[in-house]
Amino acid sequence: MDSPAKATYPQMISSSGLAKPGLTNNTFGATVTPASVQQISGLNTLGVSMARVDYAPGGINPPHTHPRATEIVFVLEGELDVGFITTDNKLFSKTIKKGGIFTFPRGLIHFQINSGKVPVAVIAAFNSQLPGTQRVANALFASSPTVEDVVLTKTFQVGTKEVEKIKAKFAPKK
């Protein structure tokens, strides 16, 4: 008979959560399915994690950063337009096809978009058990408390009405 520790150990170190495509019928047409220390407790202190990202045609993983990890993506199916922006505001972008990889350095703003007509699936690997994700638009327009309009109007050189319209789109659904 297995001891209780043996019975729970597989759930601590393994998962089949990345085997199935995620639903992409959402605002962005993409879904991230994480496999980090929050899903697999055995990753604690190991410094690695993964995720599966599924994209509908036209789906996007909007500009975001991972403050605690470098990311590398491997395309399982389809082809994906990817890019990151350096601290000198230089864009590095490429279309990666099935079997291709692309790396996003730690902390840099990056994005992925499916510009094609068929679904895309990728596996992402991180050199952190909990890479963290901060979407740029959400950080600026949906923070709590909110960023003052004067900061956003001056930053984006637009009027208060435009800022309020954008904030309304990112407001939490009630």
PDB file of C-alpha atoms in Angstrom:
ATOM      1  CA  MET A   1       0.000   0.000   0.000  1.00  0.00           C
ATOM      2  CA  ASP A   2       1.287   3.476  -0.893  1.00  0.00           C
ATOM      3  CA  SER A   3       1.983   5.903   1.894  1.00  0.00           C
ATOM      4  CA  PRO A   4       0.077   9.228   1.832  1.00  0.00           C
ATOM      5  CA  ALA A   5       3.278  11.014   0.751  1.00  0.00           C
ATOM      6  CA  LYS A   6       3.694   8.669  -2.224  1.00  0.00           C
ATOM      7  CA  ALA A   7       0.063   9.096  -3.237  1.00  0.00           C
ATOM      8  CA  THR A   8       0.273  12.911  -3.431  1.00  0.00           C
ATOM      9  CA  TYR A   9       3.827  13.199  -4.743  1.00  0.00           C
ATOM     10  CA  PRO A  10       2.922  12.928  -8.477  1.00  0.00           C
ATOM     11  CA  GLN A  11       0.573  15.931  -8.210  1.00  0.00           C
ATOM     12  CA  MET A  12       3.417  17.908  -6.623  1.00  0.00           C
ATOM     13  CA  ILE A  13       5.813  17.298  -9.512  1.00  0.00           C
ATOM     14  CA  SER A  14       3.737  16.649 -12.615  1.00  0.00           C
ATOM     15  CA  SER A  15       0.737  17.901 -14.538  1.00  0.00           C
ATOM     16  CA  SER A  16      -1.060  17.173 -17.795  1.00  0.00           C
ATOM     17  CA  GLY A  17      -2.572  20.671 -17.846  1.00  0.00           C
ATOM     18  CA  LEU A  18      -0.702  21.777 -20.963  1.00  0.00           C
ATOM     19  CA  ALA A  19      -1.930  18.895 -23.130  1.00  0.00           C
ATOM     20  CA  LYS A  20      -5.273  20.459 -24.061  1.00  0.00           C
ATOM     21  CA  PRO A  21      -5.812  23.721 -25.960  1.00  0.00           C
ATOM     22  CA  GLY A  22      -7.192  26.601 -23.917  1.00  0.00           C
ATOM     23  CA  LEU A  23     -10.383  28.398 -24.933  1.00  0.00           C
ATOM     24  CA  THR A  24      -9.736  31.444 -27.099  1.00  0.00           C
ATOM     25  CA  ASN A  25     -13.248  32.917 -27.206  1.00  0.00           C
ATOM     26  CA  ASN A  26     -12.299  35.972 -25.134  1.00  0.00           C
ATOM     27  CA  THR A  27     -11.438  39.642 -25.698  1.00  0.00           C
ATOM     28  CA  PHE A  28      -7.907  38.941 -26.893  1.00  0.00           C
ATOM     29  CA  GLY A  29      -8.500  35.641 -28.695  1.00  0.00           C
ATOM     30  CA  ALA A  30      -5.753  33.962 -26.693  1.00  0.00           C
ATOM     31  CA  THR A  31      -5.415  31.971 -23.474  1.00  0.00           C
ATOM     32  CA  VAL A  32      -2.390  31.293 -21.304  1.00  0.00           C
ATOM     33  CA  THR A  33      -2.420  28.018 -19.351  1.00  0.00           C
ATOM     34  CA  PRO A  34       0.340  28.248 -16.724  1.00  0.00           C
ATOM     35  CA  ALA A  35       2.389  25.456 -15.173  1.00  0.00           C
ATOM     36  CA  SER A  36       4.163  27.370 -12.408  1.00  0.00           C
ATOM     37  CA  VAL A  37       4.675  26.796  -8.709  1.00  0.00           C
ATOM     38  CA  GLN A  38       1.059  27.866  -8.202  1.00  0.00           C
ATOM     39  CA  GLN A  39      -0.146  24.804 -10.143  1.00  0.00           C
ATOM     40  CA  ILE A  40       2.725  22.403  -9.367  1.00  0.00           C
ATOM     41  CA  SER A  41       4.026  22.864  -5.837  1.00  0.00           C
ATOM     42  CA  GLY A  42       7.067  20.689  -6.521  1.00  0.00           C
ATOM     43  CA  LEU A  43       8.509  23.515  -8.645  1.00  0.00           C
ATOM     44  CA  ASN A  44       9.181  25.487  -5.465  1.00  0.00           C
ATOM     45  CA  THR A  45      12.848  26.588  -5.420  1.00  0.00           C
ATOM     46  CA  LEU A  46      13.627  24.923  -8.787  1.00  0.00           C
ATOM     47  CA  GLY A  47      13.635  28.119 -10.853  1.00  0.00           C
ATOM     48  CA  VAL A  48      11.639  26.812 -13.838  1.00  0.00           C
ATOM     49  CA  SER A  49       8.077  26.913 -15.126  1.00  0.00           C
ATOM     50  CA  MET A  50       6.145  26.619 -18.366  1.00  0.00           C
ATOM     51  CA  ALA A  51       2.918  27.701 -19.997  1.00  0.00           C
ATOM     52  CA  ARG A  52       0.874  26.845 -23.026  1.00  0.00           C
ATOM     53  CA  VAL A  53      -0.536  29.725 -25.044  1.00  0.00           C
ATOM     54  CA  ASP A  54      -3.305  29.188 -27.581  1.00  0.00           C
ATOM     55  CA  TYR A  55      -4.279  31.810 -30.149  1.00  0.00           C
ATOM     56  CA  ALA A  56      -7.339  32.042 -32.369  1.00  0.00           C
ATOM     57  CA  PRO A  57      -6.766  33.639 -35.767  1.00  0.00           C
ATOM     58  CA  GLY A  58      -6.137  37.308 -34.947  1.00  0.00           C
ATOM     59  CA  GLY A  59      -5.518  36.459 -31.279  1.00  0.00           C
ATOM     60  CA  ILE A  60      -2.991  38.482 -29.300  1.00  0.00           C
ATOM     61  CA  ASN A  61      -1.008  38.158 -26.110  1.00  0.00           C
ATOM     62  CA  PRO A  62      -0.901  41.942 -25.505  1.00  0.00           C
ATOM     63  CA  PRO A  63       2.292  43.817 -24.596  1.00  0.00           C
ATOM     64  CA  HIS A  64       3.461  42.595 -21.202  1.00  0.00           C
ATOM     65  CA  THR A  65       6.552  41.855 -19.137  1.00  0.00           C
ATOM     66  CA  HIS A  66       7.794  39.079 -16.882  1.00  0.00           C
ATOM     67  CA  PRO A  67       9.681  40.853 -14.094  1.00  0.00           C
ATOM     68  CA  ARG A  68      11.236  37.648 -12.729  1.00  0.00           C
ATOM     69  CA  ALA A  69      12.043  35.611 -15.846  1.00  0.00           C
ATOM     70  CA  THR A  70      13.386  35.302 -19.342  1.00  0.00           C
ATOM     71  CA  GLU A  71      10.918  33.505 -21.619  1.00  0.00           C
ATOM     72  CA  ILE A  72      11.475  31.237 -24.586  1.00  0.00           C
ATOM     73  CA  VAL A  73       8.587  30.108 -26.788  1.00  0.00           C
ATOM     74  CA  PHE A  74       8.381  27.034 -29.024  1.00  0.00           C
ATOM     75  CA  VAL A  75       5.697  26.926 -31.724  1.00  0.00           C
ATOM     76  CA  LEU A  76       3.723  23.672 -31.662  1.00  0.00           C
ATOM     77  CA  GLU A  77       1.264  24.550 -34.455  1.00  0.00           C
ATOM     78  CA  GLY A  78       0.859  27.457 -36.860  1.00  0.00           C
ATOM     79  CA  GLU A  79       2.984  30.584 -37.076  1.00  0.00           C
ATOM     80  CA  LEU A  80       3.168  33.584 -34.787  1.00  0.00           C
ATOM     81  CA  ASP A  81       4.388  37.174 -35.063  1.00  0.00           C
ATOM     82  CA  VAL A  82       6.455  38.013 -31.974  1.00  0.00           C
ATOM     83  CA  GLY A  83       8.538  40.889 -30.744  1.00  0.00           C
ATOM     84  CA  PHE A  84      10.176  42.646 -27.831  1.00  0.00           C
ATOM     85  CA  ILE A  85      11.351  46.205 -27.270  1.00  0.00           C
ATOM     86  CA  THR A  86      14.760  46.951 -25.764  1.00  0.00           C
ATOM     87  CA  THR A  87      15.424  49.636 -23.179  1.00  0.00           C
ATOM     88  CA  ASP A  88      16.685  51.749 -26.125  1.00  0.00           C
ATOM     89  CA  ASN A  89      13.204  51.393 -27.697  1.00  0.00           C
ATOM     90  CA  LYS A  90      14.471  49.138 -30.483  1.00  0.00           C
ATOM     91  CA  LEU A  91      11.974  46.532 -31.684  1.00  0.00           C
ATOM     92  CA  PHE A  92      13.177  42.995 -32.371  1.00  0.00           C
ATOM     93  CA  SER A  93      10.441  41.060 -34.165  1.00  0.00           C
ATOM     94  CA  LYS A  94      10.035  37.962 -36.260  1.00  0.00           C
ATOM     95  CA  THR A  95       7.476  35.512 -37.582  1.00  0.00           C
ATOM     96  CA  ILE A  96       8.160  32.097 -36.077  1.00  0.00           C
ATOM     97  CA  LYS A  97       6.779  28.949 -37.648  1.00  0.00           C
ATOM     98  CA  LYS A  98       6.023  25.458 -36.346  1.00  0.00           C
ATOM     99  CA  GLY A  99       9.155  24.134 -34.640  1.00  0.00           C
ATOM    100  CA  GLY A 100      10.662  27.614 -34.250  1.00  0.00           C
ATOM    101  CA  ILE A 101      11.714  29.347 -31.053  1.00  0.00           C
ATOM    102  CA  PHE A 102      12.071  32.956 -29.901  1.00  0.00           C
ATOM    103  CA  THR A 103      13.429  34.407 -26.662  1.00  0.00           C
ATOM    104  CA  PHE A 104      12.167  37.397 -24.690  1.00  0.00           C
ATOM    105  CA  PRO A 105      14.700  38.844 -22.209  1.00  0.00           C
ATOM    106  CA  ARG A 106      13.649  39.272 -18.584  1.00  0.00           C
ATOM    107  CA  GLY A 107      11.621  42.377 -17.858  1.00  0.00           C
ATOM    108  CA  LEU A 108      11.342  43.665 -21.441  1.00  0.00           C
ATOM    109  CA  ILE A 109       7.979  44.516 -22.960  1.00  0.00           C
ATOM    110  CA  HIS A 110       6.995  41.878 -25.507  1.00  0.00           C
ATOM    111  CA  PHE A 111       3.984  40.580 -27.424  1.00  0.00           C
ATOM    112  CA  GLN A 112       2.740  37.792 -29.680  1.00  0.00           C
ATOM    113  CA  ILE A 113      -0.003  37.934 -32.306  1.00  0.00           C
ATOM    114  CA  ASN A 114      -1.499  35.351 -34.628  1.00  0.00           C
ATOM    115  CA  SER A 115      -1.755  37.199 -37.944  1.00  0.00           C
ATOM    116  CA  GLY A 116      -2.762  34.021 -39.776  1.00  0.00           C
ATOM    117  CA  LYS A 117      -6.022  32.275 -40.527  1.00  0.00           C
ATOM    118  CA  VAL A 118      -5.482  29.130 -38.410  1.00  0.00           C
ATOM    119  CA  PRO A 119      -5.098  28.607 -34.654  1.00  0.00           C
ATOM    120  CA  VAL A 120      -1.611  28.719 -33.128  1.00  0.00           C
ATOM    121  CA  ALA A 121      -0.266  26.895 -30.062  1.00  0.00           C
ATOM    122  CA  VAL A 122       3.037  27.526 -28.294  1.00  0.00           C
ATOM    123  CA  ILE A 123       4.840  26.253 -25.239  1.00  0.00           C
ATOM    124  CA  ALA A 124       6.615  28.910 -23.208  1.00  0.00           C
ATOM    125  CA  ALA A 125       9.408  28.130 -20.755  1.00  0.00           C
ATOM    126  CA  PHE A 126      10.646  30.449 -18.019  1.00  0.00           C
ATOM    127  CA  ASN A 127      13.736  30.485 -15.825  1.00  0.00           C
ATOM    128  CA  SER A 128      11.632  31.173 -12.748  1.00  0.00           C
ATOM    129  CA  GLN A 129       9.149  29.105 -10.783  1.00  0.00           C
ATOM    130  CA  LEU A 130       6.881  32.189 -10.744  1.00  0.00           C
ATOM    131  CA  PRO A 131       7.767  34.575 -13.604  1.00  0.00           C
ATOM    132  CA  GLY A 132       4.982  37.077 -12.957  1.00  0.00           C
ATOM    133  CA  THR A 133       3.133  38.834 -15.761  1.00  0.00           C
ATOM    134  CA  GLN A 134       2.307  42.519 -15.995  1.00  0.00           C
ATOM    135  CA  ARG A 135       0.218  43.639 -18.957  1.00  0.00           C
ATOM    136  CA  VAL A 136       1.179  47.179 -19.909  1.00  0.00           C
ATOM    137  CA  ALA A 137      -2.334  48.481 -20.689  1.00  0.00           C
ATOM    138  CA  ASN A 138      -3.835  46.945 -17.542  1.00  0.00           C
ATOM    139  CA  ALA A 139      -1.063  48.412 -15.386  1.00  0.00           C
ATOM    140  CA  LEU A 140      -1.683  51.914 -16.736  1.00  0.00           C
ATOM    141  CA  PHE A 141      -5.446  51.940 -17.216  1.00  0.00           C
ATOM    142  CA  ALA A 142      -6.829  49.472 -14.652  1.00  0.00           C
ATOM    143  CA  SER A 143      -4.671  49.968 -11.562  1.00  0.00           C
ATOM    144  CA  SER A 144      -6.213  50.412  -8.140  1.00  0.00           C
ATOM    145  CA  PRO A 145      -6.154  53.159  -7.128  1.00  0.00           C
ATOM    146  CA  THR A 146      -6.128  54.499 -10.675  1.00  0.00           C
ATOM    147  CA  VAL A 147      -3.270  56.383 -12.273  1.00  0.00           C
ATOM    148  CA  GLU A 148      -4.291  60.044 -12.371  1.00  0.00           C
ATOM    149  CA  ASP A 149      -5.612  61.205 -15.724  1.00  0.00           C
ATOM    150  CA  VAL A 150      -3.039  64.011 -15.898  1.00  0.00           C
ATOM    151  CA  VAL A 151      -0.238  61.417 -15.923  1.00  0.00           C
ATOM    152  CA  LEU A 152      -1.863  59.461 -18.745  1.00  0.00           C
ATOM    153  CA  THR A 153      -2.926  62.491 -20.817  1.00  0.00           C
ATOM    154  CA  LYS A 154       0.606  63.913 -20.709  1.00  0.00           C
ATOM    155  CA  THR A 155       2.241  60.527 -21.302  1.00  0.00           C
ATOM    156  CA  PHE A 156       0.112  59.627 -24.326  1.00  0.00           C
ATOM    157  CA  GLN A 157      -0.496  63.222 -25.448  1.00  0.00           C
ATOM    158  CA  VAL A 158      -4.257  62.735 -25.651  1.00  0.00           C
ATOM    159  CA  GLY A 159      -7.240  64.342 -23.955  1.00  0.00           C
ATOM    160  CA  THR A 160      -8.983  63.308 -20.759  1.00  0.00           C
ATOM    161  CA  LYS A 161     -11.975  61.951 -22.732  1.00  0.00           C
ATOM    162  CA  GLU A 162      -9.731  59.465 -24.565  1.00  0.00           C
ATOM    163  CA  VAL A 163      -8.108  58.360 -21.302  1.00  0.00           C
ATOM    164  CA  GLU A 164     -11.516  57.867 -19.661  1.00  0.00           C
ATOM    165  CA  LYS A 165     -12.735  55.794 -22.648  1.00  0.00           C
ATOM    166  CA  ILE A 166      -9.695  53.547 -22.387  1.00  0.00           C
ATOM    167  CA  LYS A 167     -10.035  53.207 -18.598  1.00  0.00           C
ATOM    168  CA  ALA A 168     -13.682  52.204 -19.049  1.00  0.00           C
ATOM    169  CA  LYS A 169     -12.643  49.367 -21.375  1.00  0.00           C
ATOM    170  CA  PHE A 170     -10.226  48.002 -18.779  1.00  0.00           C
ATOM    171  CA  ALA A 171     -12.469  48.519 -15.733  1.00  0.00           C
ATOM    172  CA  PRO A 172     -13.259  45.324 -13.815  1.00  0.00           C
ATOM    173  CA  LYS A 173     -16.519  43.711 -14.937  1.00  0.00           C
ATOM    174  CA  LYS A 174     -19.236  43.883 -12.274  1.00  0.00           C
TER     175      LYS A 174
END
